[in-house]
Short mmCIF file of C-alpha atoms in Angstrom, two decimals:
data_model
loop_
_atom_site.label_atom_id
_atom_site.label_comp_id
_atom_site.label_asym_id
_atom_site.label_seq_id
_atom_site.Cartn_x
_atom_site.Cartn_y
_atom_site.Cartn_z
CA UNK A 1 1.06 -20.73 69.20
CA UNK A 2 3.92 -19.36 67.88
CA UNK A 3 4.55 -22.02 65.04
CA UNK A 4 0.80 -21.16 64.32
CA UNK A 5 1.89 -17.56 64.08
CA UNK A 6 4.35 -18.19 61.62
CA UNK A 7 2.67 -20.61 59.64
CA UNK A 8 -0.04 -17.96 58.88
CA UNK A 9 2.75 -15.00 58.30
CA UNK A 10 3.79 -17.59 55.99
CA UNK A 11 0.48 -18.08 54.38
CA UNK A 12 0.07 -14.22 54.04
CA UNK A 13 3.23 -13.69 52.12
CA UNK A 14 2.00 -16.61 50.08
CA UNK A 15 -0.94 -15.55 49.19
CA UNK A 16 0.44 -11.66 48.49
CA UNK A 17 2.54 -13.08 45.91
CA UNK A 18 0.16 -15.14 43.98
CA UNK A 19 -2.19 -11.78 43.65
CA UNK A 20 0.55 -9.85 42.41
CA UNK A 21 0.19 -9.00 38.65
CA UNK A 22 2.10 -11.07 35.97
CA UNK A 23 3.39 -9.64 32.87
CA UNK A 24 0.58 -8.95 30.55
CA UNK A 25 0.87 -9.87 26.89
CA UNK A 26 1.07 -6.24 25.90
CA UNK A 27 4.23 -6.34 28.06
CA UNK A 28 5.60 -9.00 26.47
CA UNK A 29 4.73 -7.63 22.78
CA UNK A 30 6.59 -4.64 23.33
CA UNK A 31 9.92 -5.75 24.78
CA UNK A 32 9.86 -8.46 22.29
CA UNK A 33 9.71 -5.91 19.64
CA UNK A 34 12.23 -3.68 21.16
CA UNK A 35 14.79 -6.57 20.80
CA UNK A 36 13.93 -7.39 17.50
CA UNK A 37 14.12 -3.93 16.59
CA UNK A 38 17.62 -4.02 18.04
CA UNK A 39 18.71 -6.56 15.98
CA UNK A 40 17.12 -4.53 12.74
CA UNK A 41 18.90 -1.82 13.56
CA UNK A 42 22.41 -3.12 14.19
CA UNK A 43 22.00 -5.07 10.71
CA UNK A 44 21.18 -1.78 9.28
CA UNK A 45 24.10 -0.10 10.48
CA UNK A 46 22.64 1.35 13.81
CA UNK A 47 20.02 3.35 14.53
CA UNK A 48 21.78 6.47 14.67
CA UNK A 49 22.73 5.24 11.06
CA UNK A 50 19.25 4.44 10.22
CA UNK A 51 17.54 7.55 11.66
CA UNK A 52 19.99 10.30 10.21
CA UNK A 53 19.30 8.56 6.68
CA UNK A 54 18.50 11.95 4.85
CA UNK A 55 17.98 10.58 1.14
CA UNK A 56 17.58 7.82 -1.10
CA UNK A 57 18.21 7.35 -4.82
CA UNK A 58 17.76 4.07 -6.80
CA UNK A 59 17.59 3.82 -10.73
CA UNK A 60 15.26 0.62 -11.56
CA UNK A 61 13.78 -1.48 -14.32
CA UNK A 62 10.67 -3.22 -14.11
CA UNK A 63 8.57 -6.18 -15.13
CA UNK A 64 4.71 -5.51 -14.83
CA UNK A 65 2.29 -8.17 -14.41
CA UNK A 66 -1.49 -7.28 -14.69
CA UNK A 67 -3.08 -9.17 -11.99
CA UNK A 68 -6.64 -8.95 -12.66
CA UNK A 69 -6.20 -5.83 -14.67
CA UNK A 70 -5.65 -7.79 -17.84
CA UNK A 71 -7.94 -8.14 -20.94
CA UNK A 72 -8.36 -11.69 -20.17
CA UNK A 73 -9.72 -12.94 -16.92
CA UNK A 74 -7.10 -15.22 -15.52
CA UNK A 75 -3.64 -15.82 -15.90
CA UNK A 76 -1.25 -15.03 -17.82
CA UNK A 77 -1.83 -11.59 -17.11
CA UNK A 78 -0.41 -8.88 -19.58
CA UNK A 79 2.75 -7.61 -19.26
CA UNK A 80 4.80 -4.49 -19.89
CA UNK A 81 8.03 -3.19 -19.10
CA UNK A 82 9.26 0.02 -17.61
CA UNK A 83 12.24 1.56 -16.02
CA UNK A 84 13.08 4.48 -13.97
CA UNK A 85 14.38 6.62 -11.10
CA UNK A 86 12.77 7.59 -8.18
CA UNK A 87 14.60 9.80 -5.10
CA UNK A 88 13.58 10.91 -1.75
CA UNK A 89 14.53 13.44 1.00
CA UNK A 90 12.41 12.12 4.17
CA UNK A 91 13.86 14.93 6.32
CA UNK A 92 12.97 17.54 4.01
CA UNK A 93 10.01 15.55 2.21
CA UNK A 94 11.09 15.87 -0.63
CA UNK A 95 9.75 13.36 -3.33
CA UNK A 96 10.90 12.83 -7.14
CA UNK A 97 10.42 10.01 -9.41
CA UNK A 98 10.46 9.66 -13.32
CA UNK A 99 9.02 6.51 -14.90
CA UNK A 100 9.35 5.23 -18.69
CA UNK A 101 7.69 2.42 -19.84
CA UNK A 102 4.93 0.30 -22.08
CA UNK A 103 2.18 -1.50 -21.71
CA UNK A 104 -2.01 -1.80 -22.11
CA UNK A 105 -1.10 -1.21 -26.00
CA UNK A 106 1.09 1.55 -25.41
CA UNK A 107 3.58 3.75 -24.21
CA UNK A 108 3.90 6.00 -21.47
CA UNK A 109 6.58 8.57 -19.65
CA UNK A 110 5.69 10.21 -16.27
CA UNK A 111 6.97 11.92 -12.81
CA UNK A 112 5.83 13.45 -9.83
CA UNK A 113 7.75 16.18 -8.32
CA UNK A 114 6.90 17.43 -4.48
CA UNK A 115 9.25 19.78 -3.60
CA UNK A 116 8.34 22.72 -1.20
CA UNK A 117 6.08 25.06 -2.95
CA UNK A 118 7.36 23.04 -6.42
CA UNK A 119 4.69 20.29 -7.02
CA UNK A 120 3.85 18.48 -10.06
CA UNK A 121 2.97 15.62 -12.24
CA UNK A 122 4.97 15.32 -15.00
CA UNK A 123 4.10 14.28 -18.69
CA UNK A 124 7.16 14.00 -20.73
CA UNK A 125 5.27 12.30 -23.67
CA UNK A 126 2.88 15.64 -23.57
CA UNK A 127 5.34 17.92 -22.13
CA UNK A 128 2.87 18.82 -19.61
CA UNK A 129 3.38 19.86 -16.05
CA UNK A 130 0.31 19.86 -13.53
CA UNK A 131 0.36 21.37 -10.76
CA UNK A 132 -0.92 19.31 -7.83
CA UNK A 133 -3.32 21.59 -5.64
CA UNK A 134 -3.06 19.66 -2.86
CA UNK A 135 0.38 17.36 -2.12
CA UNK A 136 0.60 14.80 0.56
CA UNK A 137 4.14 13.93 1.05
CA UNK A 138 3.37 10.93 3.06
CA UNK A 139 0.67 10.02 0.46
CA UNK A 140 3.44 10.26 -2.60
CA UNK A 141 5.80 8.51 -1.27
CA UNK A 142 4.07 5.60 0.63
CA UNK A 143 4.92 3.37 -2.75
CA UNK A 144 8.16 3.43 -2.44
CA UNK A 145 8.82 3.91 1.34
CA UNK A 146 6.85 0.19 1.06
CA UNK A 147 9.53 -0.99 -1.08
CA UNK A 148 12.75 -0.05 0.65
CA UNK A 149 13.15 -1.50 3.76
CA UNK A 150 15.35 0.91 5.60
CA UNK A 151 13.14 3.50 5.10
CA UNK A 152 10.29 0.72 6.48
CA UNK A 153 12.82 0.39 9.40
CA UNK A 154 12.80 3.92 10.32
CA UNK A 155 9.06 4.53 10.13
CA UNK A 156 9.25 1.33 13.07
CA UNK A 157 11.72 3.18 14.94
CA UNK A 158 9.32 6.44 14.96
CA UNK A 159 6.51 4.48 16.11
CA UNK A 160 7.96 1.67 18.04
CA UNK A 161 6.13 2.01 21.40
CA UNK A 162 2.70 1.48 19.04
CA UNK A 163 4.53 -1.65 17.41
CA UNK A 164 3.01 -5.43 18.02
CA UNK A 165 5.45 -8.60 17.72
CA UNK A 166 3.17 -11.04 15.75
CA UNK A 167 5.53 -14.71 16.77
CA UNK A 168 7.87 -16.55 14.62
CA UNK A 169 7.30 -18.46 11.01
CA UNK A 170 9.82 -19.51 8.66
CA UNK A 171 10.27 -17.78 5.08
CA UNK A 172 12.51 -19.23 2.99
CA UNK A 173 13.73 -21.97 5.25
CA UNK A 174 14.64 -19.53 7.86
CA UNK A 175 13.53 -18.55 11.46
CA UNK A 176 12.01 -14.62 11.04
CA UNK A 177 10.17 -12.60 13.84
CA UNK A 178 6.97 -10.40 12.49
CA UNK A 179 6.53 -7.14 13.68
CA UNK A 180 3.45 -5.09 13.07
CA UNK A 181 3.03 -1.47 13.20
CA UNK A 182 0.49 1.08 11.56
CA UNK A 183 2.11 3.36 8.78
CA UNK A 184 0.93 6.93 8.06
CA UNK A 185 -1.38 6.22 5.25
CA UNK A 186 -3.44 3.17 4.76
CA UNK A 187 -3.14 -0.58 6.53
CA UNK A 188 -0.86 -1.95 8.91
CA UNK A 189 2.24 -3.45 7.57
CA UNK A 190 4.15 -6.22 8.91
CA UNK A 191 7.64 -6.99 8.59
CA UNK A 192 9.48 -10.47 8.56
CA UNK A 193 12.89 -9.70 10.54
CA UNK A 194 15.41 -12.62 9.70
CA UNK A 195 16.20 -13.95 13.32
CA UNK A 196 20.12 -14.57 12.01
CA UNK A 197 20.94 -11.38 10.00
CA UNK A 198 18.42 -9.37 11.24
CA UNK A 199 17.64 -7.84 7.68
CA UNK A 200 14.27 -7.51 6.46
CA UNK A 201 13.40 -9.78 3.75
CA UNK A 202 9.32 -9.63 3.15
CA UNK A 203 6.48 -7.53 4.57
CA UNK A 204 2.39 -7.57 3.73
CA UNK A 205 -0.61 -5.86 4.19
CA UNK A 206 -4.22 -6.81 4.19
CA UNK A 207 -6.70 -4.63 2.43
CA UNK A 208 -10.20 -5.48 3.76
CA UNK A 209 -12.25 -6.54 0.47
CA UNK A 210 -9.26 -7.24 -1.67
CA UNK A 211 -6.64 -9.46 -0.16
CA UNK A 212 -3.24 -9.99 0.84
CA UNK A 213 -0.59 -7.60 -0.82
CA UNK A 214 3.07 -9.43 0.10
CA UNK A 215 6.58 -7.55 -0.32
CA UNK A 216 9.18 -9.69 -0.83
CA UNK A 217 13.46 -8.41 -0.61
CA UNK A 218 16.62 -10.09 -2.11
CA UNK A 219 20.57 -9.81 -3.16
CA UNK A 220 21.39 -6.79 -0.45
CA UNK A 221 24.59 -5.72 -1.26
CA UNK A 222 25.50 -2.88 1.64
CA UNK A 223 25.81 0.87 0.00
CA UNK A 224 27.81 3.29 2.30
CA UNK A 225 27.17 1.00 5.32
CA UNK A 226 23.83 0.11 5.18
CA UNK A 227 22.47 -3.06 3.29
CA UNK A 228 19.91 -2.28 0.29
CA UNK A 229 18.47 -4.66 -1.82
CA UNK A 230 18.84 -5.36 -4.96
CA UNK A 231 15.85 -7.21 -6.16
CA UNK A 232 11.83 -6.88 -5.42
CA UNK A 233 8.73 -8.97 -5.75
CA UNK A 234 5.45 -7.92 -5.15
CA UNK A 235 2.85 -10.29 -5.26
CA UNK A 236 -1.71 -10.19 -4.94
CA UNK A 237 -3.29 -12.36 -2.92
CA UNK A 238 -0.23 -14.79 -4.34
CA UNK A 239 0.31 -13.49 -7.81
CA UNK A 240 3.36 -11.82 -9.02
CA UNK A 241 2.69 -8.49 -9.60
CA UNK A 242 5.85 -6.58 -9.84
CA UNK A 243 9.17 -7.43 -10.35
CA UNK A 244 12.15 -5.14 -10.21
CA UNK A 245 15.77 -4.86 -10.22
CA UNK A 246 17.61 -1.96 -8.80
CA UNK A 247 20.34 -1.07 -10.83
CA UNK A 248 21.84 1.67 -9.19
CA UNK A 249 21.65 2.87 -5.23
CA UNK A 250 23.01 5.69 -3.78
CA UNK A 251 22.25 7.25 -0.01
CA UNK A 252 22.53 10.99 0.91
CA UNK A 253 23.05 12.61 -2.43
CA UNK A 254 22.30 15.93 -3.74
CA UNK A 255 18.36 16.49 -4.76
CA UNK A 256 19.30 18.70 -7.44
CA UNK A 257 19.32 15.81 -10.13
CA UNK A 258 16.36 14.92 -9.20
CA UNK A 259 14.23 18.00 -8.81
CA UNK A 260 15.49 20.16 -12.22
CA UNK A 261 11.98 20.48 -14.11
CA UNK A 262 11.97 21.32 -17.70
CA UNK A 263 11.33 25.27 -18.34
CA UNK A 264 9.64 24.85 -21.81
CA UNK A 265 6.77 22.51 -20.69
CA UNK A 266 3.59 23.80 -21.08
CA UNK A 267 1.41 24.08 -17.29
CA UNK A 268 -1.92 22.93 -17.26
CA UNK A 269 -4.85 23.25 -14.55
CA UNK A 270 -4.23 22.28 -11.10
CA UNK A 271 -4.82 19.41 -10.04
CA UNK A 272 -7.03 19.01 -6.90
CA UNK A 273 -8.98 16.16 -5.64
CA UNK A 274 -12.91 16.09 -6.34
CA UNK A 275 -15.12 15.64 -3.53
CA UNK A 276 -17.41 13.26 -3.15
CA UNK A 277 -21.05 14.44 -4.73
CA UNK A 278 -24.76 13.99 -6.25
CA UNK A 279 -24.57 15.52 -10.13
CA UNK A 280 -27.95 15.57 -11.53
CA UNK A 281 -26.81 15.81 -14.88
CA UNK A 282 -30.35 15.43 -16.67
CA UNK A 283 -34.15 14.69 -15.37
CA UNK A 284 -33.98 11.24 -13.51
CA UNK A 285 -29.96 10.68 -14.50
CA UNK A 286 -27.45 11.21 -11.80
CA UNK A 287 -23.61 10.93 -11.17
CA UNK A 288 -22.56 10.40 -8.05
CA UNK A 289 -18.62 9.78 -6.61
CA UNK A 290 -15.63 11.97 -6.19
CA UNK A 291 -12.13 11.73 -6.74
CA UNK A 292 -12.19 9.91 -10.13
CA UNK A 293 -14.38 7.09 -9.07
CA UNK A 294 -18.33 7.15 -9.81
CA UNK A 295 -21.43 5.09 -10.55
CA UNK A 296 -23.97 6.27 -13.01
CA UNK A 297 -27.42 5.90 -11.80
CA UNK A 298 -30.50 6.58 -14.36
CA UNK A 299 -34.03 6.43 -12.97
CA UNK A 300 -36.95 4.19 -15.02
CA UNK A 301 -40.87 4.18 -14.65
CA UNK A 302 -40.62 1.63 -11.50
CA UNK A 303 -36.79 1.47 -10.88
CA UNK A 304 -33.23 2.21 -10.78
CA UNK A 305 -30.44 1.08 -12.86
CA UNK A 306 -26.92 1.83 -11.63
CA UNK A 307 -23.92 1.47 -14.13
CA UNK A 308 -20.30 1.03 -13.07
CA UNK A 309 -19.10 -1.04 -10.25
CA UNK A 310 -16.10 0.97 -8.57
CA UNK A 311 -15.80 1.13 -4.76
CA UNK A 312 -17.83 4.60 -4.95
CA UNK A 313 -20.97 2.26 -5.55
CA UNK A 314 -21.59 1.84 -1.37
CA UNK A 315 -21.55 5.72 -0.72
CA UNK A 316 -23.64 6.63 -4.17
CA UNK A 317 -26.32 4.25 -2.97
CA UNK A 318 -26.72 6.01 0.07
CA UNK A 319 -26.71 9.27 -1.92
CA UNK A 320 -29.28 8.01 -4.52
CA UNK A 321 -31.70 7.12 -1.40
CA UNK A 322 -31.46 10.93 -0.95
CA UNK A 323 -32.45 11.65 -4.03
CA UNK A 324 -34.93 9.16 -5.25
CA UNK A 325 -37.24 6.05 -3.40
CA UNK A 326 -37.41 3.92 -6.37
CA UNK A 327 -35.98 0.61 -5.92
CA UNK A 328 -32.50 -0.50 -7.45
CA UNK A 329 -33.31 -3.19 -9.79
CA UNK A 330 -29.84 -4.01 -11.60
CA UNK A 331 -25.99 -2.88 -11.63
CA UNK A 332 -24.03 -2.95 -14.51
CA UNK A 333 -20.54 -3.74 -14.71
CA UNK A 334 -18.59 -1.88 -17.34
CA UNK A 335 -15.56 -4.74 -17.03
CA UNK A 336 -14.12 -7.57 -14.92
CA UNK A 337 -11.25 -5.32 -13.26
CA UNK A 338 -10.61 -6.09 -9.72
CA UNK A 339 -11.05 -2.47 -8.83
CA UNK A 340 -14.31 -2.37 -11.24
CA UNK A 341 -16.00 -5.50 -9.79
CA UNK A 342 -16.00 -3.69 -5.93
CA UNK A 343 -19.49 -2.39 -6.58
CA UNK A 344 -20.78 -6.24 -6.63
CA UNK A 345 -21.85 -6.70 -3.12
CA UNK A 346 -23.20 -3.51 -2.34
CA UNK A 347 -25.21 -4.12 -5.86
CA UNK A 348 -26.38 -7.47 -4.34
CA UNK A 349 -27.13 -6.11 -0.82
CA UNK A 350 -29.29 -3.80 -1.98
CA UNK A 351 -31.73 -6.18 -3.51
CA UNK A 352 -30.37 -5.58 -7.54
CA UNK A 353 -29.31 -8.17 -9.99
CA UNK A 354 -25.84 -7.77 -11.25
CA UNK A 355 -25.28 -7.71 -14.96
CA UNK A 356 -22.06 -8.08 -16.93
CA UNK A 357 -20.39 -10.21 -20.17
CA UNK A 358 -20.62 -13.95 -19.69
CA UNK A 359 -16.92 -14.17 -19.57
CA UNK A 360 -16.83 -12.31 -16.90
CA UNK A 361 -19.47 -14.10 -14.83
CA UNK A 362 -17.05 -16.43 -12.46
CA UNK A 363 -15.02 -12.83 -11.17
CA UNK A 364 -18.22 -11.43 -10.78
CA UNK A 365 -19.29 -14.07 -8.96
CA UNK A 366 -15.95 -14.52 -6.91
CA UNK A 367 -16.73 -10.92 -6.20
CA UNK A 368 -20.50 -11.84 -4.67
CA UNK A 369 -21.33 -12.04 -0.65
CA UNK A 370 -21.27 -15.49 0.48
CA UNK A 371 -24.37 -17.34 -0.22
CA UNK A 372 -25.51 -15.13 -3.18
CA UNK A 373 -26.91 -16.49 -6.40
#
């Protein structure tokens, strides 16, 4: 009896210990990001190093390549050149860039300035300086926080505990981990963290509708203790898009440089974002979009036509079913730009035959739902 007895204390324990929970893959996911973020930070100095970053400064020149923003439809896209310098505060959000440059037949010479109750963009062609009603630090800068990975590595630190770890892959013949974590304005970003250095050498996004945006980092040379790279590549859905050099680096300086605006330009009106809206702007004719991005819509004896092909097209449909119950027959595109050709399935969903150039018929029809004709 008492062997019995023990055999079923036995049992118990047993069966106690198989019921008792195992570590979850959310477990998992965040300790393996906490040591990968470990070895991030000591490549990047330390954390206390990384988070007490107050300011970056980097002069540049780059090569621009117009991925399906050219005048032709495929490759090789137009090109232009530019150069610049671009500085930020992120503990005082402070944001400053100044870009010169050419291309789409000609010239150009701009900057944005956000800088307390100082906030602008710049025209030094025009001599211009417009105020900017409504400034979004996080919006401003998002660019080139996206391009500098220390300043990636402390937006991971801030938000570590909402970080995923993604595995391992190989870039460039070498053993990375991905982390993914969701940054302050737009799509998650994930970052390739080389398993040997620990430096940060490409990142991506995916934007629903468009594609794959990749980030790629070379030639760190360490400034002041922390490593900052020297070279850029950003590529869509596989094409090279930019390609940059940074020609001089500098951590923790002095904003003055950078925020000294020129007394004698001129200011013009604010400028504030438009909201989105219905204009009837004559009998049967209406505009509808917001924020520099519309559709035209003009109403016929029996039907719609809608001109312009911009991602407003989805909401202005709904808006012209507000307004009118005639059937959308055809959408126009104005040109085969990637952001011009977004309008194509909603177009198609809603019944209407797309029109546009002939050349411009296989984007369009890249651009098309699956299965449409």
């Amino acid at each position: 009896m008492r062997a019995l007895r023990d055999l079923i204390l036995v049992t118990a324990c047993c069966a106690v210990a198989n019921t008792a929970p195992a570590q979850t893959l959310t477990q998992q996911s965040l300790e393996q990001v906490q040591t990968v973020l470990q070895r991030a930070n000591e490549a990047y100095g330390g954390r206390d190093k990384v988070m007490g970053l107050r300011s970056v400064a980097v002069e540049f020149e780059d090569t621009n390549y117009s991925v399906n923003q050219s005048r032709g439809t495929a490759q090789p896209w137009d090109r232009g050149e530019s150069h610049g310098q671009v500085f930020i505060d992120v503990q005082n959000q402070v944001f400053a860039n100044r870009v010169y440059g050419s291309g789409g037949g000609g010239a150009f010479a701009n900057g944005t300035l956000l800088n307390g109750e100082q906030n602008f963009q710049v025209n030094y062609r025009d001599h211009t300086m417009t105020p900017i009603a409504e400034p979004d630090f996080a919006n401003t800068s998002g660019p080139f926080v996206r391009v500098t990975p220390v300043l990636l590595l402390r937006q991971l630190n801030e938000q570590s505990r909402t970080a995923h770890y993604l595995g391992e892959t190989s870039y460039q013949d070498r053993p990375h981990d991905v982390l993914t974590f969701s940054m302050t304005v737009g799509p998650a970003i994930s970052l390739y963290v080389d398993r040997q250095s620990g430096l940060i050498n490409r990142s991506e996004r995916v934007f629903p509708g468009f594609g794959l945006v990749e980030y790629h980092f070379s030639d760190y040379e360490t400034v002041d203790g922390i490593p900052l790279h020297k070279r850029f590549e950003l590529r869509l859905n596989g094409d090279i898009n930019l390609e940059r050099n940074n020609l001089k680096m500098a951590l923790d300086v002095d904003s003055a440089p950078f925020v000294e605006m020129p007394e004698a330009f001129a200011h013009s009106a604010p400028l504030a974002p438009d909201a989105f809206q219905r204009q009837a702007i004559d009998e049967g004719v209406y505009l509808i979009g917001g924020n520099g991005t519309y559709a035209l819509f003009v109403e016929m004896e029996d039907y719609v036509l809608g001109i312009g092909g911009t991602a407003a097209v989805a909401a202005s449909l709904d808006s012209l079913g507000e307004a009118t119950d005639k059937p959308l027959r055809y959408g126009v595109l104005t040109h085969h730009h990637s952001d011009h050709v977004l309008g194509v399935a909603p177009y198609v969903n809603a019944g209407a035959t797309v029109v546009a150039a002939r050349a411009h018929e296989q984007v369009v029809r890249d651009a098309a739902p699956d299965g449409a004709q």
